[in-house]
CSV table of C-alpha atoms and ligand atoms in Angstrom, one decimal:
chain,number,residue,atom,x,y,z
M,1,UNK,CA,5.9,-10.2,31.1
M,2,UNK,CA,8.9,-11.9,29.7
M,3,UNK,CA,10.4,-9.7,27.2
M,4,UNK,CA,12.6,-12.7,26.0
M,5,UNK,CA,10.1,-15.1,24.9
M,6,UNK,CA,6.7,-12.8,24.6
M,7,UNK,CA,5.1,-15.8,26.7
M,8,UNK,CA,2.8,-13.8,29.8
M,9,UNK,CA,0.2,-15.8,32.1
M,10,UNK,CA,-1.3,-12.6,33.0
M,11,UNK,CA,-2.6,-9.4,31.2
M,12,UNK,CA,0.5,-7.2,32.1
M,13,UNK,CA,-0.2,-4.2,33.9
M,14,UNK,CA,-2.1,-1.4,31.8
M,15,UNK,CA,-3.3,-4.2,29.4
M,16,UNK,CA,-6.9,-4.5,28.4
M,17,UNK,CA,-8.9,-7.7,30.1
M,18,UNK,CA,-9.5,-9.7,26.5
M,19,UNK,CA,-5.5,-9.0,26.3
M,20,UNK,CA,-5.6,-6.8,23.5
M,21,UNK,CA,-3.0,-4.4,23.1
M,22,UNK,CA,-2.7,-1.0,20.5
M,23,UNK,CA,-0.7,-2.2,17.5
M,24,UNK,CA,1.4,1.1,17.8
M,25,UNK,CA,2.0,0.7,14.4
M,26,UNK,CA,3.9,3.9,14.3
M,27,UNK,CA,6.8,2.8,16.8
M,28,UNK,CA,8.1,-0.2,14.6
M,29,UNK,CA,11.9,1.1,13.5
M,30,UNK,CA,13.0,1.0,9.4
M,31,UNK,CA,14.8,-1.7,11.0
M,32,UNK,CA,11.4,-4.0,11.5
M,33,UNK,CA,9.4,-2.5,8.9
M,34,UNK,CA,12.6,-4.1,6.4
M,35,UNK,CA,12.8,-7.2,8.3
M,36,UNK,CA,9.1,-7.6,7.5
M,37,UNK,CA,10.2,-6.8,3.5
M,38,UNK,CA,12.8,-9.4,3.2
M,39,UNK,CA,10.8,-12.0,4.6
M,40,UNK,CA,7.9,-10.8,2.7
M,41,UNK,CA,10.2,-11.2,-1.1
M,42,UNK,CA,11.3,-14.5,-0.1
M,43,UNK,CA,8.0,-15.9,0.4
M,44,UNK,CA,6.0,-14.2,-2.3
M,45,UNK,CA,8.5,-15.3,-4.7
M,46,UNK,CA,8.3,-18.9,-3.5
M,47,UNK,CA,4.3,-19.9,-3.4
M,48,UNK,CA,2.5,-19.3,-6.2
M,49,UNK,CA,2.2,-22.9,-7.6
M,50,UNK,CA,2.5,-24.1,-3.7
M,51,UNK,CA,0.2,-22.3,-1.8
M,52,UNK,CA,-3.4,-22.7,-1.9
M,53,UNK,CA,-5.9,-20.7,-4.2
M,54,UNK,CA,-7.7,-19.2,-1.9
M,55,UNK,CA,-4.2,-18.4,0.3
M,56,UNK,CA,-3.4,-16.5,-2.5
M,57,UNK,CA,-6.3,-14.6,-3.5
M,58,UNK,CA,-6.2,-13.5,0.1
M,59,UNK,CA,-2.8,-11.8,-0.2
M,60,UNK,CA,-4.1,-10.2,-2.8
M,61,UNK,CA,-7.1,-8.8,-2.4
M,62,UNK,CA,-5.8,-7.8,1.7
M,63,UNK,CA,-3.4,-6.0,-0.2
M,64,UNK,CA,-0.5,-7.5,1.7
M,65,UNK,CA,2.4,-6.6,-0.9
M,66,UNK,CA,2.4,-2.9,0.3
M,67,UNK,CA,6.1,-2.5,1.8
M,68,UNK,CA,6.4,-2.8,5.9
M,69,UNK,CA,4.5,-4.6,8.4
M,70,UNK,CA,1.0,-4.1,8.0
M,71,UNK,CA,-1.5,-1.8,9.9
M,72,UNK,CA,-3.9,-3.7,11.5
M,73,UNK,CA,-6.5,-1.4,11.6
M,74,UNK,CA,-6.4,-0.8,7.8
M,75,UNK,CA,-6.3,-4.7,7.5
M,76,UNK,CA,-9.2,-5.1,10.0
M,77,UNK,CA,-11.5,-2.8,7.2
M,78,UNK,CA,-10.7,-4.8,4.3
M,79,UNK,CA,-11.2,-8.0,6.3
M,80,UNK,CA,-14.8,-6.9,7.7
M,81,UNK,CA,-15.8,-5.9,4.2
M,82,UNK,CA,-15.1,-9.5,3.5
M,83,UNK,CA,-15.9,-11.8,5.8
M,84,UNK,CA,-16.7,-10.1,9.3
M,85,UNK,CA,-13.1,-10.5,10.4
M,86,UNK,CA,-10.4,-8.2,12.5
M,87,UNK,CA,-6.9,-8.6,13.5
M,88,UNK,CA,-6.1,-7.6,17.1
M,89,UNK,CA,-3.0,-6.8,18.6
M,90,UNK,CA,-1.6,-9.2,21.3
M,91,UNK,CA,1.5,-9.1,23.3
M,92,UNK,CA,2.4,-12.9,22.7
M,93,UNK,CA,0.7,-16.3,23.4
M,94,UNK,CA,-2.9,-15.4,25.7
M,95,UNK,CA,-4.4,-18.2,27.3
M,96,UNK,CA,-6.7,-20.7,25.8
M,97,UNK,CA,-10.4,-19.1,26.9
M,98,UNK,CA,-9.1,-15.7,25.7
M,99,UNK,CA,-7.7,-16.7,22.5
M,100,UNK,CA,-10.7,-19.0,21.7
M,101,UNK,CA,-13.3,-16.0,22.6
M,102,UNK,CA,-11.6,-13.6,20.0
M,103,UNK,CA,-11.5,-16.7,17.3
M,104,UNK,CA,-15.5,-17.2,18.0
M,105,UNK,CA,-16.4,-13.6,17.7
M,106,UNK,CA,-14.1,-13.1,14.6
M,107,UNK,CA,-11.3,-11.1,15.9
M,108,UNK,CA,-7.7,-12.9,14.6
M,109,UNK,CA,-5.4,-12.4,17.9
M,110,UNK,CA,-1.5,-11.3,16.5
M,111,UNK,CA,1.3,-11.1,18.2
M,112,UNK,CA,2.9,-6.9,16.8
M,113,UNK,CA,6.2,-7.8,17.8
M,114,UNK,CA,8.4,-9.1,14.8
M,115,UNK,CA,11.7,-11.4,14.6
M,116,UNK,CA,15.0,-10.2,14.8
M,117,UNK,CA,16.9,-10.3,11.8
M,118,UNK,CA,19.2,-13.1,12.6
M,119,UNK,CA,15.6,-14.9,13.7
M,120,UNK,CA,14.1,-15.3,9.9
M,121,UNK,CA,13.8,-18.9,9.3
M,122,UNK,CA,13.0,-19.6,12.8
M,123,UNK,CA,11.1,-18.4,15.9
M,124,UNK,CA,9.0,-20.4,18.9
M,125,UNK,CA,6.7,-17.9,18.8
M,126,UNK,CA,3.9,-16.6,16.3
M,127,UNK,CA,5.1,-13.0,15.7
M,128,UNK,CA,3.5,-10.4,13.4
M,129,UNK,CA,5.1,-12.3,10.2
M,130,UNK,CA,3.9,-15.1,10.9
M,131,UNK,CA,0.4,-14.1,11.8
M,132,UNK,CA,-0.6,-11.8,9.3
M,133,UNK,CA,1.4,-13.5,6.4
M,134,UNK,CA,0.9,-16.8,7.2
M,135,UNK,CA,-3.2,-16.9,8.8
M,136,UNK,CA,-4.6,-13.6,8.0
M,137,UNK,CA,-4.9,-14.2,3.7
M,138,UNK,CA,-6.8,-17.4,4.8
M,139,UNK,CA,-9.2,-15.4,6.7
M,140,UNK,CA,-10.7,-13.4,3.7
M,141,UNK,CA,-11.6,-16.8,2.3
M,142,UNK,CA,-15.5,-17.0,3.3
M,143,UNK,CA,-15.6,-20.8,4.0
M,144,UNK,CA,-12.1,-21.1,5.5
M,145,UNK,CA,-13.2,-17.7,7.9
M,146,UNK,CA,-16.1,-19.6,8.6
M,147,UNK,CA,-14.1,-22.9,9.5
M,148,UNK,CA,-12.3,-20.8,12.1
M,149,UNK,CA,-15.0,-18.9,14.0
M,150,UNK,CA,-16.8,-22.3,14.4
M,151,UNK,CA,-13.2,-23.5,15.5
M,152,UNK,CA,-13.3,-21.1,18.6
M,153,UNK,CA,-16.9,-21.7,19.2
M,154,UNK,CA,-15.1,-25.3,19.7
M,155,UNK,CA,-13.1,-24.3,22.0
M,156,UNK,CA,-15.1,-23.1,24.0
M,157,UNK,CA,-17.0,-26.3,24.3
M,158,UNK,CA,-13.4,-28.0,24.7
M,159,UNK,CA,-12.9,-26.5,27.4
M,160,UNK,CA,-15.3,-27.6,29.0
M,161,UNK,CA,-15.1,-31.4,27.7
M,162,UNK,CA,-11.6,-31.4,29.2
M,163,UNK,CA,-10.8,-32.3,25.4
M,164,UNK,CA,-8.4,-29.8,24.4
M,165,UNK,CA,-5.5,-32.0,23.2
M,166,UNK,CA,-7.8,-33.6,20.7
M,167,UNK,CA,-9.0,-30.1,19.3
M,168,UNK,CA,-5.5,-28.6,19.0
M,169,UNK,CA,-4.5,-31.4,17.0
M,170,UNK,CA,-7.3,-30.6,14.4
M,171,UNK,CA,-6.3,-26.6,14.5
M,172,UNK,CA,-2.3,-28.0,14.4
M,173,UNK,CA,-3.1,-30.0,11.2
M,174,UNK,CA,-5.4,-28.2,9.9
M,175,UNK,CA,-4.9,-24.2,10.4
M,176,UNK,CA,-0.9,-24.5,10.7
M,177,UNK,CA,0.7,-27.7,8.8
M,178,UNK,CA,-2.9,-27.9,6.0
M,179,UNK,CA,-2.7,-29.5,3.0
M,180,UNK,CA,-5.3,-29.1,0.1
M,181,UNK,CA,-5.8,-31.3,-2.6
M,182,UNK,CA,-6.7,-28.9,-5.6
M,183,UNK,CA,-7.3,-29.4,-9.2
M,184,UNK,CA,-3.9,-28.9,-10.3
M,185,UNK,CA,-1.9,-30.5,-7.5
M,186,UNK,CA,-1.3,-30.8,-3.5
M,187,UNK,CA,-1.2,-26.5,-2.4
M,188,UNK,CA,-0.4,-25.4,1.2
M,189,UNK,CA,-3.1,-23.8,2.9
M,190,UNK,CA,-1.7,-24.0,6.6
M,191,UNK,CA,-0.1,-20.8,8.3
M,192,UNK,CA,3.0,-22.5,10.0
M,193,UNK,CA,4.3,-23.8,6.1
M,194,UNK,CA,3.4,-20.9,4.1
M,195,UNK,CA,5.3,-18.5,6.5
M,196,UNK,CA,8.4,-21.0,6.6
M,197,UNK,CA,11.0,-20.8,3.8
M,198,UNK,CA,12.1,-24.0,4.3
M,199,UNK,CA,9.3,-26.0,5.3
M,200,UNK,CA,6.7,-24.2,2.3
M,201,UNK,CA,9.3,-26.9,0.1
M,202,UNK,CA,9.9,-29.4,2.2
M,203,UNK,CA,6.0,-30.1,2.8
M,204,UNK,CA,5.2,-30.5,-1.2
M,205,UNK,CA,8.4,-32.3,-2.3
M,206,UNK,CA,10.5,-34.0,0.2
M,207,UNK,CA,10.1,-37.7,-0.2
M,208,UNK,CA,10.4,-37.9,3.6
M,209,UNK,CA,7.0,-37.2,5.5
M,210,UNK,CA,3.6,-39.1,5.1
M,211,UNK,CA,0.7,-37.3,3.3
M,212,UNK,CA,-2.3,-38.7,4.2
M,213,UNK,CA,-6.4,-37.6,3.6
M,214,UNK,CA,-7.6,-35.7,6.0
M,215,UNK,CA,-9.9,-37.6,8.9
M,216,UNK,CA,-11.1,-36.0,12.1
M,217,UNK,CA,-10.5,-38.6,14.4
M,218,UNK,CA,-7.4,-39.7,12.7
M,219,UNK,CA,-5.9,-36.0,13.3
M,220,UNK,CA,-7.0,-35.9,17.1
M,221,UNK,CA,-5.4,-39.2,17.7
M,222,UNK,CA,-1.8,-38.2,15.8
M,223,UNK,CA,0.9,-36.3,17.8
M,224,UNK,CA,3.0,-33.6,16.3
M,225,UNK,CA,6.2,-32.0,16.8
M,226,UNK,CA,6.7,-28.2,17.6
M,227,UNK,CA,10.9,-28.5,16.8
M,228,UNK,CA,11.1,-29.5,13.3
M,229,UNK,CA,9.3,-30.4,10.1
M,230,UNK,CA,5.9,-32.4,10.5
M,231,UNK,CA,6.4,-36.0,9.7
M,232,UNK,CA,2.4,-36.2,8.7
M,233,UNK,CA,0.9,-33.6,6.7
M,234,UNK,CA,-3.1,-34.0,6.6
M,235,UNK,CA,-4.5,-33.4,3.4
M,236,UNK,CA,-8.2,-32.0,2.5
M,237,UNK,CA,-10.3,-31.9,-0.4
M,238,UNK,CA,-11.6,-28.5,0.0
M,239,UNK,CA,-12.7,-25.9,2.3
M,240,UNK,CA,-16.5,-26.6,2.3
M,241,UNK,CA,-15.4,-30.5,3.1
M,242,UNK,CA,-13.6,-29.8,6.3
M,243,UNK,CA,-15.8,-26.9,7.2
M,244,UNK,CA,-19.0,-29.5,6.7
M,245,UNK,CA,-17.1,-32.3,8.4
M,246,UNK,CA,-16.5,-30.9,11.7
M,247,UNK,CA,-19.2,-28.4,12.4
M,248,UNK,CA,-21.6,-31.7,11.3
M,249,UNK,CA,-20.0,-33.6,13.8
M,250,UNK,CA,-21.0,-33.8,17.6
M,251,UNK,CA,-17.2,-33.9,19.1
M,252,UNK,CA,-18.2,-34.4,22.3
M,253,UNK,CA,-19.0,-38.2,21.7
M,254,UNK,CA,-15.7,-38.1,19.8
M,255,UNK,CA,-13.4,-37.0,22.4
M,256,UNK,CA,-15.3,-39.5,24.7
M,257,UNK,CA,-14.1,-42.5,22.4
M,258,UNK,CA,-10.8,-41.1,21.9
M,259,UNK,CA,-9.8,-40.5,25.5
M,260,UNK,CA,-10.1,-44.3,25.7
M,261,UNK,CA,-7.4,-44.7,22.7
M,262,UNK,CA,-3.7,-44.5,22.3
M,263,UNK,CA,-2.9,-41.8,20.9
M,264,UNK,CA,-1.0,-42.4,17.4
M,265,UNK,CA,2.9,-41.5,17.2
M,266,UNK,CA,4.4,-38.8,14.5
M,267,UNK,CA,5.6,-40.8,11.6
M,268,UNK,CA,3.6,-43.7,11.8
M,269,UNK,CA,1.1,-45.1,8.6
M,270,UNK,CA,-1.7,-46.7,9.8
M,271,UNK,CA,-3.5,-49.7,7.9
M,272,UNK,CA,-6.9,-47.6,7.3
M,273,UNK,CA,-5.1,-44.1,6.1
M,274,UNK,CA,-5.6,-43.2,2.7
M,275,UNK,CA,-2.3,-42.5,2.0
M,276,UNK,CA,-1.0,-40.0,-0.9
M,277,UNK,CA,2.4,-40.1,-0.2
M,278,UNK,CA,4.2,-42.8,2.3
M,279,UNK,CA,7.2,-40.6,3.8
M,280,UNK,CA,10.7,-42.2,4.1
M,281,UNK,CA,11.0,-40.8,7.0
M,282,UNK,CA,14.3,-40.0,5.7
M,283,UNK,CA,14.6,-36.0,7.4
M,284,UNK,CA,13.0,-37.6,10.8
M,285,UNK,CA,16.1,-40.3,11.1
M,286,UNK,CA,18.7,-37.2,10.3
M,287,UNK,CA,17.5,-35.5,13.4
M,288,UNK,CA,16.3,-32.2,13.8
M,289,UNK,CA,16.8,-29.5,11.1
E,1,LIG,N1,-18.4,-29.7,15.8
E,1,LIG,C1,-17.5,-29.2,16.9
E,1,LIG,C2,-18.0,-29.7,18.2
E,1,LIG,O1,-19.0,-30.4,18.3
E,1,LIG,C3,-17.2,-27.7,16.8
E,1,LIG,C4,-16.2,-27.4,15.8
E,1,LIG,C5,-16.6,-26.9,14.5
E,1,LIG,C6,-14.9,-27.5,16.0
E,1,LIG,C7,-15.7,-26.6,13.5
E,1,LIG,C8,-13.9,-27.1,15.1
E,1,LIG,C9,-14.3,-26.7,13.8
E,1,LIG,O2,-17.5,-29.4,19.2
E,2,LIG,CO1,-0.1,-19.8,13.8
């Protein structure tokens, strides 16, 4: 296992066969637990009126405001109670069968390692913060927990299809960088904004990136970037829509059509988007953040 970046192709040695790890919540220092605090303020202060209803309620009703990084197995009973769902303890990124076997049979793989402190607005890898902060609130939303066990059923099936690309574009634009279209404005619903300082702002009001409706195919065919803000942001009219969308749809004949298409740049408007916003582009031209 590399202890720099958390990345492992194999279960280290003394590691459990579905990868799963204790939390060990007892061994994080005052040090992590208060890393875990800061980052906690920052954000809490920042997305009511941004993030999404349901994000919200989650945070809430999980009880996520009590001070330190949470215990998963407390988390995991309030989660079941709600909609069926666990968190599991990971040691970092597990490989695409694993991680879509835990999605399909409800348990929320997280990384229990946390950021250093001079790491808080940016990391290449999920870590506690951002998976329990940013995904787990979502995941007491019935529909949206819904959404993402048929997700890893998907997966699985991807897999198979040799499709892959196409279905991690739907969980990048959807699960991470989501938009939702609510009553009272545009709300941020996706994990990788609501757990980024910067970006939770620059996804609502920067005039630079495009915000376009949501569209299955349209979403497998886009690229994204991993380095910097999204240029596209995807954005849905509510949780029942996309949950109806894609578990209606047969993706297999999908991926098919697509693997004979190009795929479509970051950035770029096409003449059939419904667009809600048409980016400058502005941040993409500065170069990276
Ligand atoms: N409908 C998809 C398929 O045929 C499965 C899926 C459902 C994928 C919901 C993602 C979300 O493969
Ligand atoms: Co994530």
């Amino acid at each position: 296992m590399n202890q720099e970046t958390h990345v492992v192709d194999a279960p280290p040695p003394g590691i459990a066969g579905d990868w799963t790890v204790a939390q060990d919540w007892q061994h994080y220092t005052p040090e992590e637990h208060a890393t875990w605090d800061t980052l906690f303020a920052r954000q809490a202060k920042l997305l009511p009126g941004r993030a999404s209803n349901a994000w919200l309620r989650g945070l809430d009703v999980l009880k996520l405001s009590k001070p330190g990084i949470p215990d998963f197995a407390e988390l995991s009973d309030r989660l079941m109670a709600l909609t069926g769902w666990q968190v599991v303890a990971v040691p970092g990124l597990v490989p695409d069968d694993v991680f879509f076997d835990h999605m399909a049979n409800r348990r929320f793989v997280a990384g229990n390692f946390i950021r250093r402190p001079d790491q808080l607005d940016y990391l290449q890898e999920p870590d506690v913060f951002h998976d329990v902060f940013g995904h787990v609130p979502m995941l007491a939303d019935p529909v949206f927990a819904d959404y993402l066990a048929a997700y890893g059923r998907g997966g699985q099936r991807a897999l198979g299809l040799d499709a892959l690309k196409y279905l991690g574009r739907l969980y990048w634009y959807t699960v991470e960088f989501g938009l939702i279209a609510e009553p009272e404005g545009l709300r941020i619903y996706g994990s990788g904004i609501v757990s980024s300082y910067a970006e939770s702002r620059f996804a609502l009001d920067d005039p630079s990136p495009n915000r376009i409706a949501f569209d299955i195919a349209r979403v497998m065919r886009t690229d994204y970037r991993i380095d910097d803000f999204q240029q596209n942001y995807f954005v849905i009219p509510s949780f029942d829509e996309l949950l109806r969308v894609t578990v209606e749809s047969d993706f297999a004949p999908l991926y098919e059509a697509l693997k004979a298409q190009p795929d479509i740049s970051v950035g770029v408007v096409q003449s059939d988007d419904i667009v809600l916003s048409h980016g400058t582009q502005a941040h993409a031209r500065r170069g990276a953040a």
